[in-house]
Amino acid sequence: MHEHGFAGSARLSQPTNGFRHEALFYAGEESFLVGTVPFVRDAVVGGEPIMVAVADHRARAIAGELNGGAGHVRFVDMPALGVNPARIIPAWQAFVNEHAGGGKPLRGIGEPAWPGRSAAELVECRRHEMLLNRVFGAAQSPFWLLCPYDTEGLDPGVVAGARCTHPFVAEGGVAAASDAYLEPDLAPGPFEGRLPPPSEVARELAFGSDQVRAVRKLVAAEAAEAGLDSVLRADLTVAVSELATNSVIHGGGGGTVRLWREPGVLVCEVSDAGRLEDPLLGRRRPPARRARGRGLWLVNHLCDLVQIRSSAAGTVIRLHMRLA
């Protein structure tokens, strides 16, 4: 076993209250372990609940350094959980809720941005990181979330973005406040901005209340032609049907659906004249007995990536399904 740790006393200790959101910049597997193993080991020794959401091979490497203490850690496969970054906050919220009132500080490690992610996924990862500060920033119970960023494998722009979304940054064994961090009130909202145009001509259909069935038929046909299997075709069709129905009810009576392909992905976009305001829409688990308000939650769990942009000009929701 190797003994890993930060040098000196520059490493800041667990906060006594509130949310500490910290980016860990590392280069290579050894650097990853140096930055994460002591953090996990301290939680195990102190009896602090901890959830570690990283790729399986990273989880095994951390567990191998804990001298039998891995049973006290909840390991989650981040590539499975976070394929759509909108699914990550509900998992952290469930972890925090589970241990609320337990009298112990909480810790977490989450690596939502990893090499190999598409550009669209990385954009949504950054929005996810910004939204974490809104969700947990007012928390009174101590919760320390460490987010590793691979400085060798990720584009420098992604690493620079992490400085803006994390109040604290750890690199080279030193943790300090980020001089680039944007407070939630100053950071762009999760629905702000525009999505890039399609890379090819899209199939398009304007719809109203009488055309929702036609929307479903179009999506199912395009999904089959793109090679999605029957399960994924059904998932995408249900997701688009939910959005189209919402457009009819809440988006001005109808909207437009467009479909096209990006490299390795089938993209389906639904736009309408409505506007979304709640930044946690689709990221907060709906009450079990509540029939309404479940549409975007369902969409986020059916699709590989969901991008939402909304303003006074209307709302655009773009769904991505990976092709084999």
PDB file of C-alpha atoms in Angstrom:
ATOM      1  CA  MET A   1       0.000   0.000   0.000  1.00  0.00           C
ATOM      2  CA  HIS A   2       1.076   3.563  -0.637  1.00  0.00           C
ATOM      3  CA  GLU A   3       0.604   6.353   1.880  1.00  0.00           C
ATOM      4  CA  HIS A   4      -0.782   9.413   0.155  1.00  0.00           C
ATOM      5  CA  GLY A   5      -1.397  12.885   1.568  1.00  0.00           C
ATOM      6  CA  PHE A   6      -1.036  16.604   1.102  1.00  0.00           C
ATOM      7  CA  ALA A   7       2.131  18.179   2.397  1.00  0.00           C
ATOM      8  CA  GLY A   8       2.163  20.617   5.303  1.00  0.00           C
ATOM      9  CA  SER A   9      -0.817  22.332   6.859  1.00  0.00           C
ATOM     10  CA  ALA A  10      -2.072  24.121   3.743  1.00  0.00           C
ATOM     11  CA  ARG A  11      -4.836  21.538   3.365  1.00  0.00           C
ATOM     12  CA  LEU A  12      -7.967  23.131   4.832  1.00  0.00           C
ATOM     13  CA  SER A  13      -9.957  21.101   7.341  1.00  0.00           C
ATOM     14  CA  GLN A  14     -13.582  20.023   7.262  1.00  0.00           C
ATOM     15  CA  PRO A  15     -15.900  23.037   7.565  1.00  0.00           C
ATOM     16  CA  THR A  16     -17.809  23.345  10.821  1.00  0.00           C
ATOM     17  CA  ASN A  17     -21.000  24.303   8.999  1.00  0.00           C
ATOM     18  CA  GLY A  18     -22.356  24.925   5.517  1.00  0.00           C
ATOM     19  CA  PHE A  19     -21.337  23.645   2.117  1.00  0.00           C
ATOM     20  CA  ARG A  20     -17.738  23.447   0.937  1.00  0.00           C
ATOM     21  CA  HIS A  21     -17.540  22.889  -2.830  1.00  0.00           C
ATOM     22  CA  GLU A  22     -13.950  22.265  -3.878  1.00  0.00           C
ATOM     23  CA  ALA A  23     -12.293  21.387  -7.181  1.00  0.00           C
ATOM     24  CA  LEU A  24      -9.304  19.048  -7.023  1.00  0.00           C
ATOM     25  CA  PHE A  25      -6.901  19.456  -9.939  1.00  0.00           C
ATOM     26  CA  TYR A  26      -4.810  16.345 -10.545  1.00  0.00           C
ATOM     27  CA  ALA A  27      -2.525  14.975 -13.262  1.00  0.00           C
ATOM     28  CA  GLY A  28      -2.411  11.200 -13.564  1.00  0.00           C
ATOM     29  CA  GLU A  29      -3.591   8.307 -11.425  1.00  0.00           C
ATOM     30  CA  GLU A  30      -1.036   8.780  -8.638  1.00  0.00           C
ATOM     31  CA  SER A  31      -1.996  12.439  -8.316  1.00  0.00           C
ATOM     32  CA  PHE A  32      -5.665  11.449  -8.183  1.00  0.00           C
ATOM     33  CA  LEU A  33      -5.016   9.117  -5.253  1.00  0.00           C
ATOM     34  CA  VAL A  34      -2.849  11.674  -3.462  1.00  0.00           C
ATOM     35  CA  GLY A  35      -5.745  14.108  -3.578  1.00  0.00           C
ATOM     36  CA  THR A  36      -8.591  11.740  -2.735  1.00  0.00           C
ATOM     37  CA  VAL A  37      -7.397   8.922  -0.452  1.00  0.00           C
ATOM     38  CA  PRO A  38      -6.601  11.085   2.621  1.00  0.00           C
ATOM     39  CA  PHE A  39      -9.944  12.831   2.185  1.00  0.00           C
ATOM     40  CA  VAL A  40     -11.770   9.482   2.211  1.00  0.00           C
ATOM     41  CA  ARG A  41      -9.598   8.001   4.947  1.00  0.00           C
ATOM     42  CA  ASP A  42     -10.298  10.959   7.245  1.00  0.00           C
ATOM     43  CA  ALA A  43     -14.030  10.417   6.775  1.00  0.00           C
ATOM     44  CA  VAL A  44     -13.723   6.707   7.570  1.00  0.00           C
ATOM     45  CA  VAL A  45     -11.626   7.341  10.687  1.00  0.00           C
ATOM     46  CA  GLY A  46     -13.975  10.083  11.864  1.00  0.00           C
ATOM     47  CA  GLY A  47     -17.131   8.079  11.227  1.00  0.00           C
ATOM     48  CA  GLU A  48     -18.372  10.665   8.741  1.00  0.00           C
ATOM     49  CA  PRO A  49     -20.802   9.459   6.061  1.00  0.00           C
ATOM     50  CA  ILE A  50     -19.144   9.671   2.640  1.00  0.00           C
ATOM     51  CA  MET A  51     -20.248   8.948  -0.912  1.00  0.00           C
ATOM     52  CA  VAL A  52     -17.686   8.619  -3.685  1.00  0.00           C
ATOM     53  CA  ALA A  53     -19.036   8.963  -7.226  1.00  0.00           C
ATOM     54  CA  VAL A  54     -16.225   8.163  -9.673  1.00  0.00           C
ATOM     55  CA  ALA A  55     -15.506   5.607 -12.405  1.00  0.00           C
ATOM     56  CA  ASP A  56     -15.305   2.003 -11.189  1.00  0.00           C
ATOM     57  CA  HIS A  57     -11.546   1.691 -11.711  1.00  0.00           C
ATOM     58  CA  ARG A  58     -11.012   4.823  -9.615  1.00  0.00           C
ATOM     59  CA  ALA A  59     -13.271   3.457  -6.880  1.00  0.00           C
ATOM     60  CA  ARG A  60     -11.272   0.223  -6.770  1.00  0.00           C
ATOM     61  CA  ALA A  61      -8.016   2.172  -6.521  1.00  0.00           C
ATOM     62  CA  ILE A  62      -9.315   4.250  -3.604  1.00  0.00           C
ATOM     63  CA  ALA A  63     -10.767   1.201  -1.854  1.00  0.00           C
ATOM     64  CA  GLY A  64      -7.427  -0.589  -2.135  1.00  0.00           C
ATOM     65  CA  GLU A  65      -5.763   2.162  -0.101  1.00  0.00           C
ATOM     66  CA  LEU A  66      -8.201   2.113   2.828  1.00  0.00           C
ATOM     67  CA  ASN A  67      -6.825  -0.912   4.680  1.00  0.00           C
ATOM     68  CA  GLY A  68     -10.204  -2.586   5.050  1.00  0.00           C
ATOM     69  CA  GLY A  69     -12.162   0.618   5.551  1.00  0.00           C
ATOM     70  CA  ALA A  70     -13.873   0.599   2.146  1.00  0.00           C
ATOM     71  CA  GLY A  71     -17.012  -0.903   3.665  1.00  0.00           C
ATOM     72  CA  HIS A  72     -17.701   2.440   5.326  1.00  0.00           C
ATOM     73  CA  VAL A  73     -17.751   4.239   1.948  1.00  0.00           C
ATOM     74  CA  ARG A  74     -20.659   4.389  -0.469  1.00  0.00           C
ATOM     75  CA  PHE A  75     -19.190   4.011  -3.945  1.00  0.00           C
ATOM     76  CA  VAL A  76     -21.294   5.053  -6.952  1.00  0.00           C
ATOM     77  CA  ASP A  77     -20.375   4.545 -10.605  1.00  0.00           C
ATOM     78  CA  MET A  78     -20.365   8.139 -11.886  1.00  0.00           C
ATOM     79  CA  PRO A  79     -20.338   7.286 -15.628  1.00  0.00           C
ATOM     80  CA  ALA A  80     -23.597   5.381 -15.024  1.00  0.00           C
ATOM     81  CA  LEU A  81     -25.175   7.899 -12.646  1.00  0.00           C
ATOM     82  CA  GLY A  82     -23.944  11.021 -14.402  1.00  0.00           C
ATOM     83  CA  VAL A  83     -24.214  10.106 -18.077  1.00  0.00           C
ATOM     84  CA  ASN A  84     -26.820  12.874 -17.978  1.00  0.00           C
ATOM     85  CA  PRO A  85     -25.441  15.423 -15.472  1.00  0.00           C
ATOM     86  CA  ALA A  86     -28.995  16.414 -14.502  1.00  0.00           C
ATOM     87  CA  ARG A  87     -29.259  13.119 -12.586  1.00  0.00           C
ATOM     88  CA  ILE A  88     -26.382  13.900 -10.208  1.00  0.00           C
ATOM     89  CA  ILE A  89     -27.923  16.513  -7.892  1.00  0.00           C
ATOM     90  CA  PRO A  90     -30.839  14.222  -6.916  1.00  0.00           C
ATOM     91  CA  ALA A  91     -28.289  11.595  -5.841  1.00  0.00           C
ATOM     92  CA  TRP A  92     -26.400  14.092  -3.660  1.00  0.00           C
ATOM     93  CA  GLN A  93     -29.671  15.422  -2.266  1.00  0.00           C
ATOM     94  CA  ALA A  94     -30.775  11.893  -1.329  1.00  0.00           C
ATOM     95  CA  PHE A  95     -27.417  11.281   0.378  1.00  0.00           C
ATOM     96  CA  VAL A  96     -27.678  14.524   2.357  1.00  0.00           C
ATOM     97  CA  ASN A  97     -31.314  13.882   3.305  1.00  0.00           C
ATOM     98  CA  GLU A  98     -30.509  10.354   4.443  1.00  0.00           C
ATOM     99  CA  HIS A  99     -27.945  11.593   6.950  1.00  0.00           C
ATOM    100  CA  ALA A 100     -29.616  14.847   7.990  1.00  0.00           C
ATOM    101  CA  GLY A 101     -29.780  15.179  11.749  1.00  0.00           C
ATOM    102  CA  GLY A 102     -27.174  12.506  12.302  1.00  0.00           C
ATOM    103  CA  GLY A 103     -24.795  14.920  13.982  1.00  0.00           C
ATOM    104  CA  LYS A 104     -21.876  14.105  11.707  1.00  0.00           C
ATOM    105  CA  PRO A 105     -20.336  16.189   8.908  1.00  0.00           C
ATOM    106  CA  LEU A 106     -20.831  14.737   5.437  1.00  0.00           C
ATOM    107  CA  ARG A 107     -18.277  14.254   2.679  1.00  0.00           C
ATOM    108  CA  GLY A 108     -18.491  13.452  -0.982  1.00  0.00           C
ATOM    109  CA  ILE A 109     -16.307  13.028  -4.041  1.00  0.00           C
ATOM    110  CA  GLY A 110     -17.914  13.527  -7.423  1.00  0.00           C
ATOM    111  CA  GLU A 111     -16.168  13.561 -10.817  1.00  0.00           C
ATOM    112  CA  PRO A 112     -18.809  14.631 -13.367  1.00  0.00           C
ATOM    113  CA  ALA A 113     -16.320  15.804 -16.038  1.00  0.00           C
ATOM    114  CA  TRP A 114     -13.936  13.200 -17.401  1.00  0.00           C
ATOM    115  CA  PRO A 115     -11.872  12.824 -20.594  1.00  0.00           C
ATOM    116  CA  GLY A 116     -13.958  11.436 -23.438  1.00  0.00           C
ATOM    117  CA  ARG A 117     -17.089  13.387 -22.558  1.00  0.00           C
ATOM    118  CA  SER A 118     -18.649  15.168 -25.536  1.00  0.00           C
ATOM    119  CA  ALA A 119     -18.529  18.945 -25.764  1.00  0.00           C
ATOM    120  CA  ALA A 120     -22.276  19.117 -25.077  1.00  0.00           C
ATOM    121  CA  GLU A 121     -21.926  16.920 -21.994  1.00  0.00           C
ATOM    122  CA  LEU A 122     -19.099  19.052 -20.622  1.00  0.00           C
ATOM    123  CA  VAL A 123     -21.187  22.201 -21.069  1.00  0.00           C
ATOM    124  CA  GLU A 124     -23.920  20.619 -18.976  1.00  0.00           C
ATOM    125  CA  CYS A 125     -21.369  19.437 -16.390  1.00  0.00           C
ATOM    126  CA  ARG A 126     -20.336  23.041 -15.845  1.00  0.00           C
ATOM    127  CA  ARG A 127     -23.968  24.096 -15.442  1.00  0.00           C
ATOM    128  CA  HIS A 128     -24.439  21.244 -12.973  1.00  0.00           C
ATOM    129  CA  GLU A 129     -21.466  22.443 -10.923  1.00  0.00           C
ATOM    130  CA  MET A 130     -22.872  25.990 -10.844  1.00  0.00           C
ATOM    131  CA  LEU A 131     -26.256  24.695  -9.764  1.00  0.00           C
ATOM    132  CA  LEU A 132     -24.737  22.753  -6.862  1.00  0.00           C
ATOM    133  CA  ASN A 133     -23.836  26.087  -5.266  1.00  0.00           C
ATOM    134  CA  ARG A 134     -27.463  27.198  -5.485  1.00  0.00           C
ATOM    135  CA  VAL A 135     -28.822  23.926  -4.131  1.00  0.00           C
ATOM    136  CA  PHE A 136     -26.510  23.413  -1.172  1.00  0.00           C
ATOM    137  CA  GLY A 137     -25.104  26.896  -0.618  1.00  0.00           C
ATOM    138  CA  ALA A 138     -27.609  27.740   2.123  1.00  0.00           C
ATOM    139  CA  ALA A 139     -27.133  24.425   3.941  1.00  0.00           C
ATOM    140  CA  GLN A 140     -26.407  24.654   7.650  1.00  0.00           C
ATOM    141  CA  SER A 141     -25.094  21.115   8.102  1.00  0.00           C
ATOM    142  CA  PRO A 142     -21.448  20.658   7.063  1.00  0.00           C
ATOM    143  CA  PHE A 143     -21.131  18.996   3.664  1.00  0.00           C
ATOM    144  CA  TRP A 144     -17.734  18.915   1.920  1.00  0.00           C
ATOM    145  CA  LEU A 145     -17.879  17.959  -1.771  1.00  0.00           C
ATOM    146  CA  LEU A 146     -14.594  17.396  -3.614  1.00  0.00           C
ATOM    147  CA  CYS A 147     -14.732  17.387  -7.438  1.00  0.00           C
ATOM    148  CA  PRO A 148     -11.643  15.983  -9.217  1.00  0.00           C
ATOM    149  CA  TYR A 149     -10.568  17.453 -12.584  1.00  0.00           C
ATOM    150  CA  ASP A 150      -7.958  15.724 -14.763  1.00  0.00           C
ATOM    151  CA  THR A 151      -5.666  18.518 -15.961  1.00  0.00           C
ATOM    152  CA  GLU A 152      -3.903  16.169 -18.402  1.00  0.00           C
ATOM    153  CA  GLY A 153      -7.002  14.726 -20.058  1.00  0.00           C
ATOM    154  CA  LEU A 154      -9.461  17.614 -20.060  1.00  0.00           C
ATOM    155  CA  ASP A 155      -9.447  20.674 -22.282  1.00  0.00           C
ATOM    156  CA  PRO A 156      -7.897  23.682 -20.483  1.00  0.00           C
ATOM    157  CA  GLY A 157     -11.187  25.535 -20.904  1.00  0.00           C
ATOM    158  CA  VAL A 158     -12.968  22.890 -18.822  1.00  0.00           C
ATOM    159  CA  VAL A 159     -10.370  23.209 -16.063  1.00  0.00           C
ATOM    160  CA  ALA A 160     -10.603  27.003 -16.166  1.00  0.00           C
ATOM    161  CA  GLY A 161     -14.377  26.700 -15.908  1.00  0.00           C
ATOM    162  CA  ALA A 162     -14.017  24.680 -12.717  1.00  0.00           C
ATOM    163  CA  ARG A 163     -12.315  27.660 -11.094  1.00  0.00           C
ATOM    164  CA  CYS A 164     -15.478  29.663 -11.745  1.00  0.00           C
ATOM    165  CA  THR A 165     -17.879  27.044 -10.372  1.00  0.00           C
ATOM    166  CA  HIS A 166     -15.987  26.046  -7.205  1.00  0.00           C
ATOM    167  CA  PRO A 167     -15.409  28.443  -4.277  1.00  0.00           C
ATOM    168  CA  PHE A 168     -12.278  26.453  -3.369  1.00  0.00           C
ATOM    169  CA  VAL A 169      -9.558  24.867  -5.490  1.00  0.00           C
ATOM    170  CA  ALA A 170      -6.912  22.326  -4.469  1.00  0.00           C
ATOM    171  CA  GLU A 171      -3.800  21.860  -6.595  1.00  0.00           C
ATOM    172  CA  GLY A 172      -0.235  20.856  -5.908  1.00  0.00           C
ATOM    173  CA  GLY A 173      -1.073  19.964  -2.325  1.00  0.00           C
ATOM    174  CA  VAL A 174      -2.502  23.388  -1.528  1.00  0.00           C
ATOM    175  CA  ALA A 175      -6.192  24.262  -1.076  1.00  0.00           C
ATOM    176  CA  ALA A 176      -7.291  27.882  -1.269  1.00  0.00           C
ATOM    177  CA  ALA A 177     -10.197  30.084  -2.234  1.00  0.00           C
ATOM    178  CA  SER A 178     -10.668  30.404  -6.002  1.00  0.00           C
ATOM    179  CA  ASP A 179     -10.106  33.938  -7.260  1.00  0.00           C
ATOM    180  CA  ALA A 180     -12.297  33.175 -10.309  1.00  0.00           C
ATOM    181  CA  TYR A 181     -15.345  31.826  -8.470  1.00  0.00           C
ATOM    182  CA  LEU A 182     -18.719  33.324  -9.427  1.00  0.00           C
ATOM    183  CA  GLU A 183     -21.317  33.557  -6.674  1.00  0.00           C
ATOM    184  CA  PRO A 184     -24.687  31.966  -7.594  1.00  0.00           C
ATOM    185  CA  ASP A 185     -26.319  35.373  -8.038  1.00  0.00           C
ATOM    186  CA  LEU A 186     -23.584  36.388 -10.507  1.00  0.00           C
ATOM    187  CA  ALA A 187     -23.158  33.093 -12.349  1.00  0.00           C
ATOM    188  CA  PRO A 188     -25.259  32.355 -15.449  1.00  0.00           C
ATOM    189  CA  GLY A 189     -28.514  30.595 -14.650  1.00  0.00           C
ATOM    190  CA  PRO A 190     -28.956  26.949 -15.660  1.00  0.00           C
ATOM    191  CA  PHE A 191     -31.397  27.885 -18.449  1.00  0.00           C
ATOM    192  CA  GLU A 192     -29.468  30.856 -19.862  1.00  0.00           C
ATOM    193  CA  GLY A 193     -27.696  30.960 -23.227  1.00  0.00           C
ATOM    194  CA  ARG A 194     -28.255  29.367 -26.603  1.00  0.00           C
ATOM    195  CA  LEU A 195     -27.575  25.936 -28.004  1.00  0.00           C
ATOM    196  CA  PRO A 196     -25.436  25.508 -31.133  1.00  0.00           C
ATOM    197  CA  PRO A 197     -27.282  24.970 -34.422  1.00  0.00           C
ATOM    198  CA  PRO A 198     -27.649  21.431 -35.821  1.00  0.00           C
ATOM    199  CA  SER A 199     -24.676  20.165 -37.790  1.00  0.00           C
ATOM    200  CA  GLU A 200     -26.983  18.879 -40.550  1.00  0.00           C
ATOM    201  CA  VAL A 201     -30.448  19.553 -41.925  1.00  0.00           C
ATOM    202  CA  ALA A 202     -33.046  18.502 -39.356  1.00  0.00           C
ATOM    203  CA  ARG A 203     -36.402  16.790 -39.821  1.00  0.00           C
ATOM    204  CA  GLU A 204     -38.942  19.278 -38.487  1.00  0.00           C
ATOM    205  CA  LEU A 205     -42.605  19.204 -37.520  1.00  0.00           C
ATOM    206  CA  ALA A 206     -44.724  21.980 -36.044  1.00  0.00           C
ATOM    207  CA  PHE A 207     -47.399  20.606 -33.755  1.00  0.00           C
ATOM    208  CA  GLY A 208     -50.471  21.545 -31.788  1.00  0.00           C
ATOM    209  CA  SER A 209     -52.798  19.516 -29.612  1.00  0.00           C
ATOM    210  CA  ASP A 210     -53.944  17.450 -32.600  1.00  0.00           C
ATOM    211  CA  GLN A 211     -50.434  16.553 -33.777  1.00  0.00           C
ATOM    212  CA  VAL A 212     -48.888  14.992 -30.643  1.00  0.00           C
ATOM    213  CA  ARG A 213     -49.529  11.532 -32.047  1.00  0.00           C
ATOM    214  CA  ALA A 214     -47.785  12.566 -35.276  1.00  0.00           C
ATOM    215  CA  VAL A 215     -44.821  13.727 -33.185  1.00  0.00           C
ATOM    216  CA  ARG A 216     -44.581  10.310 -31.565  1.00  0.00           C
ATOM    217  CA  LYS A 217     -44.719   8.565 -34.954  1.00  0.00           C
ATOM    218  CA  LEU A 218     -41.994  10.803 -36.378  1.00  0.00           C
ATOM    219  CA  VAL A 219     -39.688  10.250 -33.401  1.00  0.00           C
ATOM    220  CA  ALA A 220     -40.203   6.481 -33.434  1.00  0.00           C
ATOM    221  CA  ALA A 221     -39.462   6.325 -37.178  1.00  0.00           C
ATOM    222  CA  GLU A 222     -36.330   8.481 -36.943  1.00  0.00           C
ATOM    223  CA  ALA A 223     -35.076   6.497 -33.947  1.00  0.00           C
ATOM    224  CA  ALA A 224     -35.541   3.223 -35.811  1.00  0.00           C
ATOM    225  CA  GLU A 225     -33.746   4.571 -38.874  1.00  0.00           C
ATOM    226  CA  ALA A 226     -30.872   5.747 -36.656  1.00  0.00           C
ATOM    227  CA  GLY A 227     -30.500   2.210 -35.268  1.00  0.00           C
ATOM    228  CA  LEU A 228     -31.762   2.613 -31.702  1.00  0.00           C
ATOM    229  CA  ASP A 229     -33.061  -0.653 -30.266  1.00  0.00           C
ATOM    230  CA  SER A 230     -36.707  -1.068 -29.311  1.00  0.00           C
ATOM    231  CA  VAL A 231     -36.171  -0.091 -25.665  1.00  0.00           C
ATOM    232  CA  LEU A 232     -34.301   3.114 -26.483  1.00  0.00           C
ATOM    233  CA  ARG A 233     -36.791   3.975 -29.230  1.00  0.00           C
ATOM    234  CA  ALA A 234     -39.591   3.668 -26.710  1.00  0.00           C
ATOM    235  CA  ASP A 235     -37.675   5.740 -24.143  1.00  0.00           C
ATOM    236  CA  LEU A 236     -37.070   8.573 -26.588  1.00  0.00           C
ATOM    237  CA  THR A 237     -40.644   8.482 -27.875  1.00  0.00           C
ATOM    238  CA  VAL A 238     -42.038   8.704 -24.342  1.00  0.00           C
ATOM    239  CA  ALA A 239     -39.655  11.547 -23.482  1.00  0.00           C
ATOM    240  CA  VAL A 240     -40.591  13.601 -26.542  1.00  0.00           C
ATOM    241  CA  SER A 241     -44.273  12.880 -25.988  1.00  0.00           C
ATOM    242  CA  GLU A 242     -43.958  14.284 -22.452  1.00  0.00           C
ATOM    243  CA  LEU A 243     -42.327  17.450 -23.774  1.00  0.00           C
ATOM    244  CA  ALA A 244     -44.826  17.885 -26.586  1.00  0.00           C
ATOM    245  CA  THR A 245     -47.715  17.486 -24.163  1.00  0.00           C
ATOM    246  CA  ASN A 246     -46.146  20.086 -21.864  1.00  0.00           C
ATOM    247  CA  SER A 247     -45.805  22.425 -24.847  1.00  0.00           C
ATOM    248  CA  VAL A 248     -49.489  22.081 -25.606  1.00  0.00           C
ATOM    249  CA  ILE A 249     -50.531  22.660 -21.994  1.00  0.00           C
ATOM    250  CA  HIS A 250     -47.951  25.172 -20.788  1.00  0.00           C
ATOM    251  CA  GLY A 251     -46.058  26.392 -23.860  1.00  0.00           C
ATOM    252  CA  GLY A 252     -48.656  28.287 -25.819  1.00  0.00           C
ATOM    253  CA  GLY A 253     -50.662  25.413 -27.255  1.00  0.00           C
ATOM    254  CA  GLY A 254     -47.951  23.733 -29.313  1.00  0.00           C
ATOM    255  CA  GLY A 255     -44.394  23.906 -30.540  1.00  0.00           C
ATOM    256  CA  THR A 256     -41.863  22.479 -32.967  1.00  0.00           C
ATOM    257  CA  VAL A 257     -39.939  19.208 -32.892  1.00  0.00           C
ATOM    258  CA  ARG A 258     -36.669  18.735 -34.801  1.00  0.00           C
ATOM    259  CA  LEU A 259     -34.496  15.635 -35.193  1.00  0.00           C
ATOM    260  CA  TRP A 260     -30.984  15.173 -36.578  1.00  0.00           C
ATOM    261  CA  ARG A 261     -27.779  13.269 -35.945  1.00  0.00           C
ATOM    262  CA  GLU A 262     -24.527  14.397 -34.430  1.00  0.00           C
ATOM    263  CA  PRO A 263     -21.495  12.067 -34.331  1.00  0.00           C
ATOM    264  CA  GLY A 264     -22.638   8.991 -32.406  1.00  0.00           C
ATOM    265  CA  VAL A 265     -25.846  10.656 -31.206  1.00  0.00           C
ATOM    266  CA  LEU A 266     -29.468  11.087 -32.277  1.00  0.00           C
ATOM    267  CA  VAL A 267     -30.705  14.520 -31.207  1.00  0.00           C
ATOM    268  CA  CYS A 268     -34.335  15.492 -30.752  1.00  0.00           C
ATOM    269  CA  GLU A 269     -35.323  19.049 -29.882  1.00  0.00           C
ATOM    270  CA  VAL A 270     -38.671  20.403 -28.716  1.00  0.00           C
ATOM    271  CA  SER A 271     -39.239  24.162 -28.632  1.00  0.00           C
ATOM    272  CA  ASP A 272     -42.222  26.282 -27.641  1.00  0.00           C
ATOM    273  CA  ALA A 273     -43.214  29.757 -26.473  1.00  0.00           C
ATOM    274  CA  GLY A 274     -43.234  28.956 -22.753  1.00  0.00           C
ATOM    275  CA  ARG A 275     -40.643  29.943 -20.164  1.00  0.00           C
ATOM    276  CA  LEU A 276     -39.153  27.857 -17.347  1.00  0.00           C
ATOM    277  CA  GLU A 277     -38.257  29.546 -14.064  1.00  0.00           C
ATOM    278  CA  ASP A 278     -37.473  26.849 -11.485  1.00  0.00           C
ATOM    279  CA  PRO A 279     -33.724  26.052 -11.713  1.00  0.00           C
ATOM    280  CA  LEU A 280     -34.310  22.618 -10.159  1.00  0.00           C
ATOM    281  CA  LEU A 281     -36.996  21.596 -12.607  1.00  0.00           C
ATOM    282  CA  GLY A 282     -36.344  17.966 -13.495  1.00  0.00           C
ATOM    283  CA  ARG A 283     -33.646  17.639 -10.814  1.00  0.00           C
ATOM    284  CA  ARG A 284     -35.936  17.394  -7.804  1.00  0.00           C
ATOM    285  CA  ARG A 285     -37.645  14.038  -7.232  1.00  0.00           C
ATOM    286  CA  PRO A 286     -41.400  14.603  -7.515  1.00  0.00           C
ATOM    287  CA  PRO A 287     -43.591  13.470  -4.605  1.00  0.00           C
ATOM    288  CA  ALA A 288     -44.849   9.946  -5.217  1.00  0.00           C
ATOM    289  CA  ARG A 289     -48.515  10.942  -5.136  1.00  0.00           C
ATOM    290  CA  ARG A 290     -48.166  14.004  -7.312  1.00  0.00           C
ATOM    291  CA  ALA A 291     -49.316  13.370 -10.875  1.00  0.00           C
ATOM    292  CA  ARG A 292     -48.165  16.700 -12.354  1.00  0.00           C
ATOM    293  CA  GLY A 293     -44.614  18.004 -12.575  1.00  0.00           C
ATOM    294  CA  ARG A 294     -43.019  14.661 -13.358  1.00  0.00           C
ATOM    295  CA  GLY A 295     -42.356  15.249 -17.066  1.00  0.00           C
ATOM    296  CA  LEU A 296     -38.817  16.657 -16.975  1.00  0.00           C
ATOM    297  CA  TRP A 297     -37.828  14.273 -14.186  1.00  0.00           C
ATOM    298  CA  LEU A 298     -38.873  11.387 -16.430  1.00  0.00           C
ATOM    299  CA  VAL A 299     -37.145  12.906 -19.464  1.00  0.00           C
ATOM    300  CA  ASN A 300     -33.881  13.297 -17.530  1.00  0.00           C
ATOM    301  CA  HIS A 301     -33.944   9.621 -16.591  1.00  0.00           C
ATOM    302  CA  LEU A 302     -34.846   8.337 -20.051  1.00  0.00           C
ATOM    303  CA  CYS A 303     -32.281  10.238 -22.137  1.00  0.00           C
ATOM    304  CA  ASP A 304     -28.493  10.234 -22.183  1.00  0.00           C
ATOM    305  CA  LEU A 305     -28.302  14.028 -22.115  1.00  0.00           C
ATOM    306  CA  VAL A 306     -30.886  16.778 -21.681  1.00  0.00           C
ATOM    307  CA  GLN A 307     -30.115  20.424 -22.444  1.00  0.00           C
ATOM    308  CA  ILE A 308     -32.582  23.159 -21.520  1.00  0.00           C
ATOM    309  CA  ARG A 309     -32.424  26.813 -22.529  1.00  0.00           C
ATOM    310  CA  SER A 310     -35.287  29.125 -21.618  1.00  0.00           C
ATOM    311  CA  SER A 311     -35.898  32.865 -21.794  1.00  0.00           C
ATOM    312  CA  ALA A 312     -38.627  35.374 -22.598  1.00  0.00           C
ATOM    313  CA  ALA A 313     -38.250  34.249 -26.231  1.00  0.00           C
ATOM    314  CA  GLY A 314     -39.309  30.692 -25.382  1.00  0.00           C
ATOM    315  CA  THR A 315     -37.925  27.322 -24.314  1.00  0.00           C
ATOM    316  CA  VAL A 316     -35.742  24.820 -26.158  1.00  0.00           C
ATOM    317  CA  ILE A 317     -35.179  21.317 -24.763  1.00  0.00           C
ATOM    318  CA  ARG A 318     -32.683  19.133 -26.578  1.00  0.00           C
ATOM    319  CA  LEU A 319     -32.510  15.383 -25.977  1.00  0.00           C
ATOM    320  CA  HIS A 320     -29.502  13.196 -26.885  1.00  0.00           C
ATOM    321  CA  MET A 321     -29.563   9.429 -27.309  1.00  0.00           C
ATOM    322  CA  ARG A 322     -26.299   7.636 -27.952  1.00  0.00           C
ATOM    323  CA  LEU A 323     -26.065   5.401 -30.998  1.00  0.00           C
ATOM    324  CA  ALA A 324     -24.280   2.066 -30.889  1.00  0.00           C
TER     325      ALA A 324
END
